[in-house]
Amino acid sequence: MPSDVTEASEGVDEAENVHYEETEEDDNVSPTDLSEMLKEGTKESHDRAENTQFVKDFLKGRIKKELFKLATVALYYTYSALEEEMDCNKDHPAFAPLYFPLELHRKEALAKDMEYFYGENWKEKIQCSEATRCYVDRIHHVGQYAPELLVAHAYTRYMGDLSGGQILKKVAQRALKLPSTGEGIQFYVFDNISNAQQFKQFYRARINALDLDKKAKERIVEEANKAFEFNMQVFDELDKIGALLTEEAQDGGLPVHDGKGDLRKCPYYATKLGKGDPGCPYHIGMAMLKQPTLQFVLAACIALAAGIATWYVM
């Protein structure tokens, strides 16, 4: 989308011209502007989220493919809920000016990522985790009973995607050796936004133009902090899963697929974490051989067999 565009989304009059370059940061931004209140009011939560172990490891390129896939699943459920409620409230006066499905909606892009990672029947192979379910439930509650608070969730998600999310895209593509053509990271690709910085400035201007009183603005800032908390709970959940995967690999348990070859082509590999078949027989056998106790028993058996063979020959 060119930086000087005609608005195509449904949230505004189709005849309205939106010039992103005309919405650059204003030197006269007021502390009472909602975008400034959100920026300042969520600074601590933002810093805490950035310093979760999952995010720090991700930024360093220490991300396992299986964990990245689970994170993408969490995003799919989150954005499905958010965009469903946004669609339902696209005409609500407290949210309509922020409704840009063509530019921002991520569900369709995430569906492409799901198909890349899990195959054509991906919907049958994924499930919503406990932490993600709590996040999704909150979004649905807000959409049904306090639509103005959707502003907080939209701000937290989409502004982050257009900022730090673009860094994560490059890290994931490099660390996981994903195709340069974009498969697996479509979530981070905004085809209808040509200049992310200008769009963010334009979006903040729309936020500031919402007709909200001080109390409503404070509630939105509070909800944005809750959104960060939900995200951190998802990160912590992924951290715990990642730790288990690491321990299993180190302790000789069922190893995680090492990324060599297509995981989906192994008929024995569990398609869901904690569900499906127990694992590839080859992997299980190799894992068992790594157990110290079994190694000792096997060594003893070999020694005994060698002794018997020696006695027989003599």
mmCIF file of C-alpha atoms in Angstrom:
data_model
loop_
_atom_site.group_PDB
_atom_site.id
_atom_site.type_symbol
_atom_site.label_atom_id
_atom_site.label_comp_id
_atom_site.label_asym_id
_atom_site.label_seq_id
_atom_site.Cartn_x
_atom_site.Cartn_y
_atom_site.Cartn_z
ATOM 1 C CA MET A 1 0.000 0.000 0.000
ATOM 2 C CA PRO A 2 1.475 3.370 -0.930
ATOM 3 C CA SER A 3 2.040 5.896 1.834
ATOM 4 C CA ASP A 4 -0.611 8.149 0.303
ATOM 5 C CA VAL A 5 -3.629 5.894 0.037
ATOM 6 C CA THR A 6 -7.382 5.819 -0.191
ATOM 7 C CA GLU A 7 -8.783 4.040 2.854
ATOM 8 C CA ALA A 8 -10.144 0.607 1.921
ATOM 9 C CA SER A 9 -11.192 -0.674 5.328
ATOM 10 C CA GLU A 10 -14.758 -0.664 6.530
ATOM 11 C CA GLY A 11 -14.197 1.325 9.704
ATOM 12 C CA VAL A 12 -14.276 4.704 7.966
ATOM 13 C CA ASP A 13 -16.032 6.397 5.078
ATOM 14 C CA GLU A 14 -14.821 4.870 1.808
ATOM 15 C CA ALA A 15 -14.348 8.326 0.337
ATOM 16 C CA GLU A 16 -12.034 9.439 3.112
ATOM 17 C CA ASN A 17 -8.421 9.933 2.088
ATOM 18 C CA VAL A 18 -5.841 8.872 4.641
ATOM 19 C CA HIS A 19 -2.410 10.435 4.231
ATOM 20 C CA TYR A 20 -0.026 8.590 6.515
ATOM 21 C CA GLU A 21 2.784 11.059 5.974
ATOM 22 C CA GLU A 22 0.608 13.802 7.418
ATOM 23 C CA THR A 23 0.265 12.000 10.739
ATOM 24 C CA GLU A 24 3.878 12.168 11.875
ATOM 25 C CA GLU A 25 4.631 12.649 15.563
ATOM 26 C CA ASP A 26 3.290 15.938 16.815
ATOM 27 C CA ASP A 27 5.621 17.998 18.999
ATOM 28 C CA ASN A 28 2.553 19.146 20.918
ATOM 29 C CA VAL A 29 1.409 15.692 22.043
ATOM 30 C CA SER A 30 -0.472 16.042 25.301
ATOM 31 C CA PRO A 31 0.028 13.762 28.313
ATOM 32 C CA THR A 32 -3.751 13.368 28.350
ATOM 33 C CA ASP A 33 -3.800 11.906 24.833
ATOM 34 C CA LEU A 34 -4.759 8.257 25.052
ATOM 35 C CA SER A 35 -1.770 7.104 22.974
ATOM 36 C CA GLU A 36 0.580 8.849 25.415
ATOM 37 C CA MET A 37 -1.298 7.452 28.396
ATOM 38 C CA LEU A 38 -0.962 3.971 26.915
ATOM 39 C CA LYS A 39 2.724 4.435 26.159
ATOM 40 C CA GLU A 40 3.578 5.715 29.634
ATOM 41 C CA GLY A 41 1.057 3.597 31.509
ATOM 42 C CA THR A 42 2.279 0.302 30.036
ATOM 43 C CA LYS A 43 6.008 1.041 30.038
ATOM 44 C CA GLU A 44 6.695 -1.183 33.043
ATOM 45 C CA SER A 45 4.587 -4.044 31.665
ATOM 46 C CA HIS A 46 6.272 -3.674 28.291
ATOM 47 C CA ASP A 47 9.725 -3.926 29.883
ATOM 48 C CA ARG A 48 8.702 -6.974 31.903
ATOM 49 C CA ALA A 49 7.345 -8.700 28.791
ATOM 50 C CA GLU A 50 10.568 -7.984 26.885
ATOM 51 C CA ASN A 51 12.580 -9.491 29.731
ATOM 52 C CA THR A 52 10.736 -12.788 29.986
ATOM 53 C CA GLN A 53 13.057 -15.704 29.309
ATOM 54 C CA PHE A 54 11.100 -16.755 26.236
ATOM 55 C CA VAL A 55 11.458 -13.349 24.559
ATOM 56 C CA LYS A 56 15.119 -12.972 25.524
ATOM 57 C CA ASP A 57 15.934 -16.410 24.119
ATOM 58 C CA PHE A 58 13.909 -15.669 20.992
ATOM 59 C CA LEU A 59 15.802 -12.445 20.343
ATOM 60 C CA LYS A 60 19.089 -14.342 20.682
ATOM 61 C CA GLY A 61 17.922 -16.880 18.126
ATOM 62 C CA ARG A 62 17.582 -19.628 20.739
ATOM 63 C CA ILE A 63 14.205 -20.876 19.629
ATOM 64 C CA LYS A 64 13.312 -24.473 18.871
ATOM 65 C CA LYS A 65 11.100 -25.054 15.875
ATOM 66 C CA GLU A 66 8.574 -27.020 17.932
ATOM 67 C CA LEU A 67 8.297 -24.162 20.428
ATOM 68 C CA PHE A 68 7.965 -21.587 17.653
ATOM 69 C CA LYS A 69 5.123 -23.646 16.201
ATOM 70 C CA LEU A 70 3.335 -23.688 19.575
ATOM 71 C CA ALA A 71 3.793 -19.927 19.910
ATOM 72 C CA THR A 72 2.243 -19.504 16.467
ATOM 73 C CA VAL A 73 -0.688 -21.675 17.525
ATOM 74 C CA ALA A 74 -1.223 -19.398 20.542
ATOM 75 C CA LEU A 75 -1.218 -16.381 18.238
ATOM 76 C CA TYR A 76 -3.759 -18.020 15.947
ATOM 77 C CA TYR A 77 -6.263 -18.500 18.772
ATOM 78 C CA THR A 78 -5.585 -15.028 20.178
ATOM 79 C CA TYR A 79 -6.111 -13.194 16.895
ATOM 80 C CA SER A 80 -9.109 -15.315 15.978
ATOM 81 C CA ALA A 81 -10.808 -14.128 19.164
ATOM 82 C CA LEU A 82 -9.650 -10.520 18.846
ATOM 83 C CA GLU A 83 -10.691 -10.132 15.227
ATOM 84 C CA GLU A 84 -14.016 -11.848 15.818
ATOM 85 C CA GLU A 85 -14.846 -9.297 18.509
ATOM 86 C CA MET A 86 -13.508 -6.439 16.397
ATOM 87 C CA ASP A 87 -15.785 -7.508 13.543
ATOM 88 C CA CYS A 88 -18.740 -7.617 15.914
ATOM 89 C CA ASN A 89 -17.948 -4.119 17.216
ATOM 90 C CA LYS A 90 -16.790 -2.449 14.015
ATOM 91 C CA ASP A 91 -19.598 0.107 14.271
ATOM 92 C CA HIS A 92 -19.181 0.834 17.970
ATOM 93 C CA PRO A 93 -18.268 4.544 18.328
ATOM 94 C CA ALA A 94 -15.440 3.785 20.748
ATOM 95 C CA PHE A 95 -13.779 1.366 18.351
ATOM 96 C CA ALA A 96 -14.939 2.032 14.772
ATOM 97 C CA PRO A 97 -12.126 4.553 13.988
ATOM 98 C CA LEU A 98 -9.568 1.801 14.700
ATOM 99 C CA TYR A 99 -11.126 -0.883 12.516
ATOM 100 C CA PHE A 100 -8.672 -1.692 9.714
ATOM 101 C CA PRO A 101 -9.201 -5.338 8.737
ATOM 102 C CA LEU A 102 -7.461 -5.037 5.358
ATOM 103 C CA GLU A 103 -4.324 -3.582 6.865
ATOM 104 C CA LEU A 104 -4.096 -5.270 10.252
ATOM 105 C CA HIS A 105 -6.028 -8.524 10.588
ATOM 106 C CA ARG A 106 -3.710 -11.500 11.137
ATOM 107 C CA LYS A 107 -5.958 -14.574 11.235
ATOM 108 C CA GLU A 108 -5.659 -15.340 7.525
ATOM 109 C CA ALA A 109 -1.870 -14.955 7.606
ATOM 110 C CA LEU A 110 -1.649 -17.192 10.670
ATOM 111 C CA ALA A 111 -3.757 -19.840 8.915
ATOM 112 C CA LYS A 112 -1.091 -19.947 6.177
ATOM 113 C CA ASP A 113 1.600 -20.426 8.814
ATOM 114 C CA MET A 114 -0.428 -23.208 10.427
ATOM 115 C CA GLU A 115 -0.710 -25.023 7.109
ATOM 116 C CA TYR A 116 3.019 -24.682 6.506
ATOM 117 C CA PHE A 117 3.921 -26.120 9.915
ATOM 118 C CA TYR A 118 1.169 -28.708 10.382
ATOM 119 C CA GLY A 119 -0.071 -29.566 6.889
ATOM 120 C CA GLU A 120 -3.489 -29.298 5.253
ATOM 121 C CA ASN A 121 -5.322 -30.824 8.234
ATOM 122 C CA TRP A 122 -3.728 -28.399 10.681
ATOM 123 C CA LYS A 123 -7.003 -27.589 12.446
ATOM 124 C CA GLU A 124 -7.163 -31.187 13.651
ATOM 125 C CA LYS A 125 -3.609 -31.066 14.968
ATOM 126 C CA ILE A 126 -3.623 -27.980 17.174
ATOM 127 C CA GLN A 127 -5.240 -27.100 20.470
ATOM 128 C CA CYS A 128 -5.598 -23.982 22.592
ATOM 129 C CA SER A 129 -3.311 -24.027 25.622
ATOM 130 C CA GLU A 130 -4.475 -23.119 29.114
ATOM 131 C CA ALA A 131 -2.757 -19.714 29.207
ATOM 132 C CA THR A 132 -3.983 -18.837 25.729
ATOM 133 C CA ARG A 133 -7.520 -19.869 26.681
ATOM 134 C CA CYS A 134 -7.495 -17.372 29.569
ATOM 135 C CA TYR A 135 -6.369 -14.636 27.164
ATOM 136 C CA VAL A 136 -9.032 -15.591 24.614
ATOM 137 C CA ASP A 137 -11.773 -15.675 27.248
ATOM 138 C CA ARG A 138 -10.867 -12.174 28.398
ATOM 139 C CA ILE A 139 -10.987 -10.828 24.838
ATOM 140 C CA HIS A 140 -14.448 -12.316 24.291
ATOM 141 C CA HIS A 141 -15.648 -10.905 27.612
ATOM 142 C CA VAL A 142 -14.407 -7.431 26.703
ATOM 143 C CA GLY A 143 -15.948 -7.579 23.238
ATOM 144 C CA GLN A 144 -19.339 -8.538 24.635
ATOM 145 C CA TYR A 145 -19.521 -6.348 27.739
ATOM 146 C CA ALA A 146 -17.033 -3.473 27.337
ATOM 147 C CA PRO A 147 -16.194 -2.947 23.621
ATOM 148 C CA GLU A 148 -14.260 0.243 24.292
ATOM 149 C CA LEU A 149 -11.606 -1.907 26.010
ATOM 150 C CA LEU A 150 -10.884 -3.624 22.704
ATOM 151 C CA VAL A 151 -8.782 -0.520 22.023
ATOM 152 C CA ALA A 152 -6.316 -1.784 24.638
ATOM 153 C CA HIS A 153 -5.976 -5.232 23.074
ATOM 154 C CA ALA A 154 -5.723 -3.902 19.523
ATOM 155 C CA TYR A 155 -3.081 -1.368 20.587
ATOM 156 C CA THR A 156 -1.037 -3.952 22.487
ATOM 157 C CA ARG A 157 -1.086 -6.532 19.720
ATOM 158 C CA TYR A 158 -0.931 -4.646 16.412
ATOM 159 C CA MET A 159 1.433 -1.870 17.459
ATOM 160 C CA GLY A 160 3.789 -4.522 18.823
ATOM 161 C CA ASP A 161 3.534 -6.545 15.619
ATOM 162 C CA LEU A 162 4.496 -3.517 13.551
ATOM 163 C CA SER A 163 7.424 -2.748 15.870
ATOM 164 C CA GLY A 164 9.319 -5.513 17.646
ATOM 165 C CA GLY A 165 7.467 -8.145 15.662
ATOM 166 C CA GLN A 166 9.443 -7.200 12.586
ATOM 167 C CA ILE A 167 12.669 -7.973 14.446
ATOM 168 C CA LEU A 168 11.307 -11.347 15.556
ATOM 169 C CA LYS A 169 10.443 -12.153 11.943
ATOM 170 C CA LYS A 170 14.072 -11.829 10.878
ATOM 171 C CA VAL A 171 15.343 -13.737 13.907
ATOM 172 C CA ALA A 172 12.915 -16.625 13.343
ATOM 173 C CA GLN A 173 13.669 -16.835 9.644
ATOM 174 C CA ARG A 174 17.395 -17.010 10.295
ATOM 175 C CA ALA A 175 17.387 -19.231 13.410
ATOM 176 C CA LEU A 176 14.895 -21.769 12.066
ATOM 177 C CA LYS A 177 16.236 -21.642 8.504
ATOM 178 C CA LEU A 178 12.778 -20.862 7.154
ATOM 179 C CA PRO A 179 12.334 -20.235 3.410
ATOM 180 C CA SER A 180 13.321 -16.790 2.164
ATOM 181 C CA THR A 181 9.951 -16.691 0.390
ATOM 182 C CA GLY A 182 8.202 -16.141 3.733
ATOM 183 C CA GLU A 183 6.632 -19.495 4.568
ATOM 184 C CA GLY A 184 6.118 -19.884 8.316
ATOM 185 C CA ILE A 185 6.346 -16.156 9.098
ATOM 186 C CA GLN A 186 3.349 -14.755 7.216
ATOM 187 C CA PHE A 187 2.025 -13.495 10.547
ATOM 188 C CA TYR A 188 4.707 -10.797 10.506
ATOM 189 C CA VAL A 189 4.042 -9.728 6.906
ATOM 190 C CA PHE A 190 1.672 -6.774 6.442
ATOM 191 C CA ASP A 191 1.152 -6.672 2.699
ATOM 192 C CA ASN A 192 -1.223 -3.709 2.845
ATOM 193 C CA ILE A 193 1.028 -1.465 4.925
ATOM 194 C CA SER A 194 3.957 -0.059 2.989
ATOM 195 C CA ASN A 195 5.342 2.103 5.788
ATOM 196 C CA ALA A 196 4.905 0.704 9.291
ATOM 197 C CA GLN A 197 6.154 3.816 11.071
ATOM 198 C CA GLN A 198 3.716 6.113 9.284
ATOM 199 C CA PHE A 199 0.842 3.723 9.854
ATOM 200 C CA LYS A 200 1.608 3.538 13.578
ATOM 201 C CA GLN A 201 1.589 7.319 13.786
ATOM 202 C CA PHE A 202 -1.693 7.431 11.910
ATOM 203 C CA TYR A 203 -3.177 4.757 14.216
ATOM 204 C CA ARG A 204 -2.087 6.656 17.333
ATOM 205 C CA ALA A 205 -3.740 9.786 15.942
ATOM 206 C CA ARG A 206 -6.955 7.795 15.541
ATOM 207 C CA ILE A 207 -6.640 6.585 19.145
ATOM 208 C CA ASN A 208 -6.231 10.166 20.365
ATOM 209 C CA ALA A 209 -9.315 11.244 18.419
ATOM 210 C CA LEU A 210 -11.609 8.775 20.192
ATOM 211 C CA ASP A 211 -14.341 10.531 22.152
ATOM 212 C CA LEU A 212 -13.527 9.177 25.605
ATOM 213 C CA ASP A 213 -13.523 10.747 29.052
ATOM 214 C CA LYS A 214 -10.640 10.466 31.504
ATOM 215 C CA LYS A 215 -12.139 7.523 33.366
ATOM 216 C CA ALA A 216 -12.626 5.533 30.156
ATOM 217 C CA LYS A 217 -9.039 6.247 29.099
ATOM 218 C CA GLU A 218 -7.742 5.036 32.466
ATOM 219 C CA ARG A 219 -9.743 1.833 32.115
ATOM 220 C CA ILE A 220 -8.226 1.257 28.669
ATOM 221 C CA VAL A 221 -4.705 1.717 30.061
ATOM 222 C CA GLU A 222 -5.531 -0.740 32.846
ATOM 223 C CA GLU A 223 -6.817 -3.229 30.276
ATOM 224 C CA ALA A 224 -3.659 -2.816 28.204
ATOM 225 C CA ASN A 225 -1.616 -3.814 31.239
ATOM 226 C CA LYS A 226 -3.844 -6.863 31.606
ATOM 227 C CA ALA A 227 -3.167 -7.696 27.961
ATOM 228 C CA PHE A 228 0.566 -7.613 28.659
ATOM 229 C CA GLU A 229 -0.003 -9.899 31.655
ATOM 230 C CA PHE A 230 -1.874 -12.398 29.496
ATOM 231 C CA ASN A 231 0.958 -12.341 26.978
ATOM 232 C CA MET A 232 3.513 -12.930 29.730
ATOM 233 C CA GLN A 233 1.499 -15.886 30.997
ATOM 234 C CA VAL A 234 1.637 -17.374 27.497
ATOM 235 C CA PHE A 235 5.404 -16.729 27.392
ATOM 236 C CA ASP A 236 5.862 -18.407 30.786
ATOM 237 C CA GLU A 237 3.830 -21.384 29.618
ATOM 238 C CA LEU A 238 6.004 -21.702 26.512
ATOM 239 C CA ASP A 239 9.091 -21.379 28.706
ATOM 240 C CA LYS A 240 7.987 -24.338 30.810
ATOM 241 C CA ILE A 241 7.267 -26.406 27.709
ATOM 242 C CA GLY A 242 10.651 -25.457 26.273
ATOM 243 C CA ALA A 243 12.391 -26.490 29.491
ATOM 244 C CA LEU A 244 10.687 -29.874 29.387
ATOM 245 C CA LEU A 245 11.695 -30.388 25.776
ATOM 246 C CA THR A 246 15.292 -29.557 26.650
ATOM 247 C CA GLU A 247 15.298 -31.870 29.657
ATOM 248 C CA GLU A 248 13.874 -34.707 27.614
ATOM 249 C CA ALA A 249 16.622 -34.332 25.051
ATOM 250 C CA GLN A 250 19.356 -34.144 27.710
ATOM 251 C CA ASP A 251 18.032 -36.927 29.940
ATOM 252 C CA GLY A 252 17.513 -39.380 27.143
ATOM 253 C CA GLY A 253 13.760 -39.036 26.913
ATOM 254 C CA LEU A 254 11.838 -38.740 23.654
ATOM 255 C CA PRO A 255 13.893 -36.214 21.694
ATOM 256 C CA VAL A 256 12.391 -33.287 19.887
ATOM 257 C CA HIS A 257 12.653 -33.440 16.117
ATOM 258 C CA ASP A 258 15.977 -31.851 15.224
ATOM 259 C CA GLY A 259 14.683 -29.973 12.191
ATOM 260 C CA LYS A 260 16.397 -32.263 9.668
ATOM 261 C CA GLY A 261 13.831 -33.266 7.100
ATOM 262 C CA ASP A 262 10.101 -32.769 7.267
ATOM 263 C CA LEU A 263 8.710 -33.634 10.707
ATOM 264 C CA ARG A 264 5.292 -34.297 9.168
ATOM 265 C CA LYS A 265 6.724 -37.151 7.077
ATOM 266 C CA CYS A 266 7.559 -39.200 10.159
ATOM 267 C CA PRO A 267 4.373 -41.280 10.669
ATOM 268 C CA TYR A 268 5.274 -42.035 14.269
ATOM 269 C CA TYR A 269 5.978 -38.507 15.462
ATOM 270 C CA ALA A 270 3.317 -37.101 17.803
ATOM 271 C CA THR A 271 1.426 -34.369 15.985
ATOM 272 C CA LYS A 272 0.291 -32.739 19.216
ATOM 273 C CA LEU A 273 2.351 -32.043 22.287
ATOM 274 C CA GLY A 274 1.248 -34.601 24.826
ATOM 275 C CA LYS A 275 -1.124 -36.311 22.407
ATOM 276 C CA GLY A 276 -1.034 -38.733 19.522
ATOM 277 C CA ASP A 277 1.338 -41.660 19.148
ATOM 278 C CA PRO A 278 4.086 -41.915 21.746
ATOM 279 C CA GLY A 279 6.890 -41.279 19.274
ATOM 280 C CA CYS A 280 9.053 -42.601 16.500
ATOM 281 C CA PRO A 281 10.327 -46.146 17.349
ATOM 282 C CA TYR A 282 13.814 -45.187 16.229
ATOM 283 C CA HIS A 283 13.833 -42.127 18.495
ATOM 284 C CA ILE A 284 12.452 -44.127 21.410
ATOM 285 C CA GLY A 285 15.107 -46.820 20.944
ATOM 286 C CA MET A 286 17.890 -44.251 20.776
ATOM 287 C CA ALA A 287 16.473 -42.463 23.808
ATOM 288 C CA MET A 288 16.399 -45.699 25.821
ATOM 289 C CA LEU A 289 20.004 -46.447 24.903
ATOM 290 C CA LYS A 290 20.996 -43.098 26.442
ATOM 291 C CA GLN A 291 19.693 -44.143 29.877
ATOM 292 C CA PRO A 292 22.687 -44.898 32.200
ATOM 293 C CA THR A 293 20.928 -47.826 33.866
ATOM 294 C CA LEU A 294 20.113 -49.486 30.583
ATOM 295 C CA GLN A 295 23.632 -48.856 29.329
ATOM 296 C CA PHE A 296 25.024 -50.630 32.410
ATOM 297 C CA VAL A 297 22.686 -53.594 31.992
ATOM 298 C CA LEU A 298 23.481 -53.816 28.293
ATOM 299 C CA ALA A 299 27.216 -53.704 29.003
ATOM 300 C CA ALA A 300 26.853 -56.440 31.623
ATOM 301 C CA CYS A 301 24.895 -58.604 29.176
ATOM 302 C CA ILE A 302 27.556 -58.135 26.510
ATOM 303 C CA ALA A 303 30.317 -59.020 28.990
ATOM 304 C CA LEU A 304 28.424 -62.133 30.123
ATOM 305 C CA ALA A 305 27.827 -63.183 26.521
ATOM 306 C CA ALA A 306 31.493 -62.673 25.744
ATOM 307 C CA GLY A 307 32.462 -64.783 28.778
ATOM 308 C CA ILE A 308 30.155 -67.615 27.765
ATOM 309 C CA ALA A 309 31.444 -67.492 24.201
ATOM 310 C CA THR A 310 35.047 -67.634 25.438
ATOM 311 C CA TRP A 311 34.299 -70.612 27.721
ATOM 312 C CA TYR A 312 32.543 -72.418 24.877
ATOM 313 C CA VAL A 313 35.465 -71.923 22.501
ATOM 314 C CA MET A 314 37.934 -73.176 25.118
#
